């Protein structure tokens, strides 16, 4: 039985609470959250769980084996570092940290101490992503030439992240999981409609060394919600629409091959349009599998597939995208008419 | 009765042929196309139309009032210039020219001679675009914060244009028509999967001085065809799906307004989600209206709404995008591993 | 505070349990269910609720004001009669009883005793049905000529009801609510693929005295689930697709009017095809409103809108449909080849 | 080269004209239509085709090998009989005749004379129906338990057919083609909203000796057009939505098998829900194949698959349905309040 403390009872923290409580190999022993009314409510409904207003008591408690961190991103590093230094296994929400320096430091500590450091990239346990991985890794798609994601909705406008850090981790972790390589170049632009300096729309283009391009269209400004990823290969193309309940994944047995046309010095495409199929996916809740995977990583039954190194790679790409985005925002600002700049500066 | 010569009987030229033939105020007097089998066929089926292998005879014929040019882009300038210099009205396919220098020169000539110079941006006569213009110009959408277009399909890989010059003119002309301003900054990137130097995927981001951002996702590499434009305003949002036969235009009576949250120095959004409506659109064929508009522009019954100046603005933005795209492609190439570069250079 | 006993903790009973527990004007005092493991579990999690294996103790308890009955249909009458005779208010699941004789008897008792007798036709509290009622009662649809329902899925094959008694109550209660009249004729047919004598597919046609026809296509045999009701009026048509999350209700501003064509002695239709709109519906849970309505009916704050008389009318139509269905099944059996009959009789 | 005369240049006749003209093995030699303006127009555009106001000259012309009849249903018999008696092959539009007596007579004559008598049930040459036939005949669907069709739209209200004779032939011919058996019982009801005695909505239920039930929902009263056929088998289910351009046919690898539950004397279903696939269909125009099949039937290269016997079976079922429908309409009329009957009788 692994004794776990949960830090943070926000929206996602409450989901973690439910799933941690129902895993038979885990004892949810403590919860850390500063809201007094929550503490009262929890003490009544779950008297066996200790509730703390801050994390120090948890770190000092030698009976706690592992800490799950679901607090704002800016606090991830301090909490995870304290937990690792207290020799506790750690699972931290995505994005792992606010910088790659922080993330590298955590990875180094976890490896030095021989502890599990896992990042909750839940989508990598989603049945649709597992099926995408099958399709990519088995070669069924052929050579993949593009990955195109639309992830748009009305956003929550969280205080400590912008749309890039909120939404891109989903796609970046999926790209890492599917292809196992980092981009050679990261381009980004966007727009701050609401809070100056904090984009609410962002477009990323990632160039990969295997002739693949990935594009992410991220927005908090759309009343129409879209969650659509298209992956194009030489043999098949697949579209994942996460909001389509009946047929979330469609595999198009269509592809493009190429032949050169000597006389015009051109390469021309051959199109093949075939049938469409939509595989039946498992209906398991991914977060249940995340928590069980964390438990089995601690007990060394499995190798952690969303470990700190993956989390670090995601943060590193976010940093590169943020740098490109900053450049673009500054450049565009310079082109703007004076009146707009004056208004924006106020 | 306006006597018209049509240059080019490719895919679009044949549509123009059909529509020019059926306009009661137009006499289609001549066709220019070098394919001999076409000439034979036309002479049999339409003996009243003269067929030429090249355009010189048409330019020299004083009974021809106007020339419609539907040839490859690289030939637009020479043909249009010759026609204008021969004091003929001109309608040219989009994109208007291969460069803004060419386009400017044509505009200057047409204005000096007092002739109609029209560009066939057919979409500006499409019932859905006319409805979009109503919504924008009437203020029904409120302040527009973004324009997001996906225009992807399996492409034709034309010899003298890349995906940017093939697909972006649609959105650029619509943006010009709806908002009447040019972007202050144009960002572009893309990928050449098939022919080096000729992108088959391209992403454009256009920044406008009125706090609007436009994004175009253009691709020739997708077996799934999408033609989807979303425009987000403070009062309403509208999505145009050109492939949805039943409800191509959906107006979401949803919007975002903002309030500042003093204590946190943040501006927070208020969401309003309302009903959705899909207006009944006219079922007229846009090209029929294009041709009639050309005729009425010549007879000075209307002011040409897709004149050379609009065509020039579209070409100017294409040039800026192409420059940004070239920079991006070169930059990414520099980051690529040696082996990939070597392969690509072969 | 109304003290309520709940009889039956099956699938729907558990929903009632949750909603009864959270209504601040109701005290869920007792639960009746024969499953011992359920009793144990409830006593632990909700020590303040008394659990009984049968209903006699509840009926005898003078502190219980009202009984909610969510047991198999065959037991509805005995339980509801006992509760009414014990001077308790009653809410019973749909269909109200197994026969109209039973239902009439309950109505008579409730009226004699001055008690609330409500049937849980939950759909009549559904935001989409409330909107349909607005459209019908306001005259927005014009004269309604047809009501067409498809209610098909893979069925549960319950032991004591067939597909007619399982699915038709939804549509019959909606028809009663929208139009307030009973059909003058009821036709029904169907098929028993699984259990002889218990149809798993049934088609109903109901003729109404106001020139309206209603058709129900009910099936337990379809892997594809459909929940689609179309109502056609002279002014507008409305389609309710209960499985469409984004736009469950679509109002077509289209209609048919008629003119006579003297010379041919024919009446010809004029079609008008207009825009489509999808109103924003409330997101409240209908069952919460059902329970609150039951409470307010007891306290005489409202008149019960799904009272025993409505429940009786639904059962009466079910009986007429069942009679027609029996006739059809017998008739078809007579036409079948001998071998099939022999097989079926085994 | 087969010399063909075409009788009738209405909506469908013009399609036949186009396809007959372009078949290289057919010479469209004559057209029969009483409209003078049509004759003038045809003589100008197609001087090689003789145009007659009535069919007598065609029947008397020994150089005509075959007659294609696309006139109103009431005239099919006289025209087809005259053509057969003149020893010409015949293709007649669906429904074949106005009665089974007429249809039988034509079959007998064609067989006596050794002539091809074909009915233009175009759908039996439709790629989707050919695929359905593959699925049924190969056993891929398993035992088929139901066929459910919705065929609704705003109707044309033709003078000499009601909705049953207009729309049911599609499904009846498909049922005949897929299953090769006639129903043992035919139930029908409907409603006459527009012209008394001529239903504009009709519901058919067909019982087949192989434990299959078919249901047709036919309507001329719906602004929303539906063309949806679902076929449920023990192994797979297939849904054909003829208006879905991208995926008209969806095959659900889902089925129902049954096991008996001894203790309750019940048979219970086992559900299997699998993947969905949408095969790529050919994009040929069915009518082109119809005409070529007619030609090859005449030249005895193929056996006619939509011969007079199939056409007769369809008409026979239509007659049975019409009889049932008449009974139902009369019965319902008897139940109607006096005032409604009085109004209807005026």
Coordinates of C-alpha atoms in Angstrom, one line a residue, chain B residues 56 75 97 115 165 175 199 207 311:
Chain B
X56 CA -2.1 38.4 -81.1
X75 CA 1.3 34.9 -68.5
X97 CA -0.1 38.7 -61.4
X115 CA -10.7 50.9 -68.9
X165 CA -0.4 31.4 -54.4
X175 CA -10.2 39.7 -45.8
X199 CA 5.7 24.6 -50.3
X207 CA -1.7 41.1 -38.0
X311 CA -6.1 42.4 -57.0

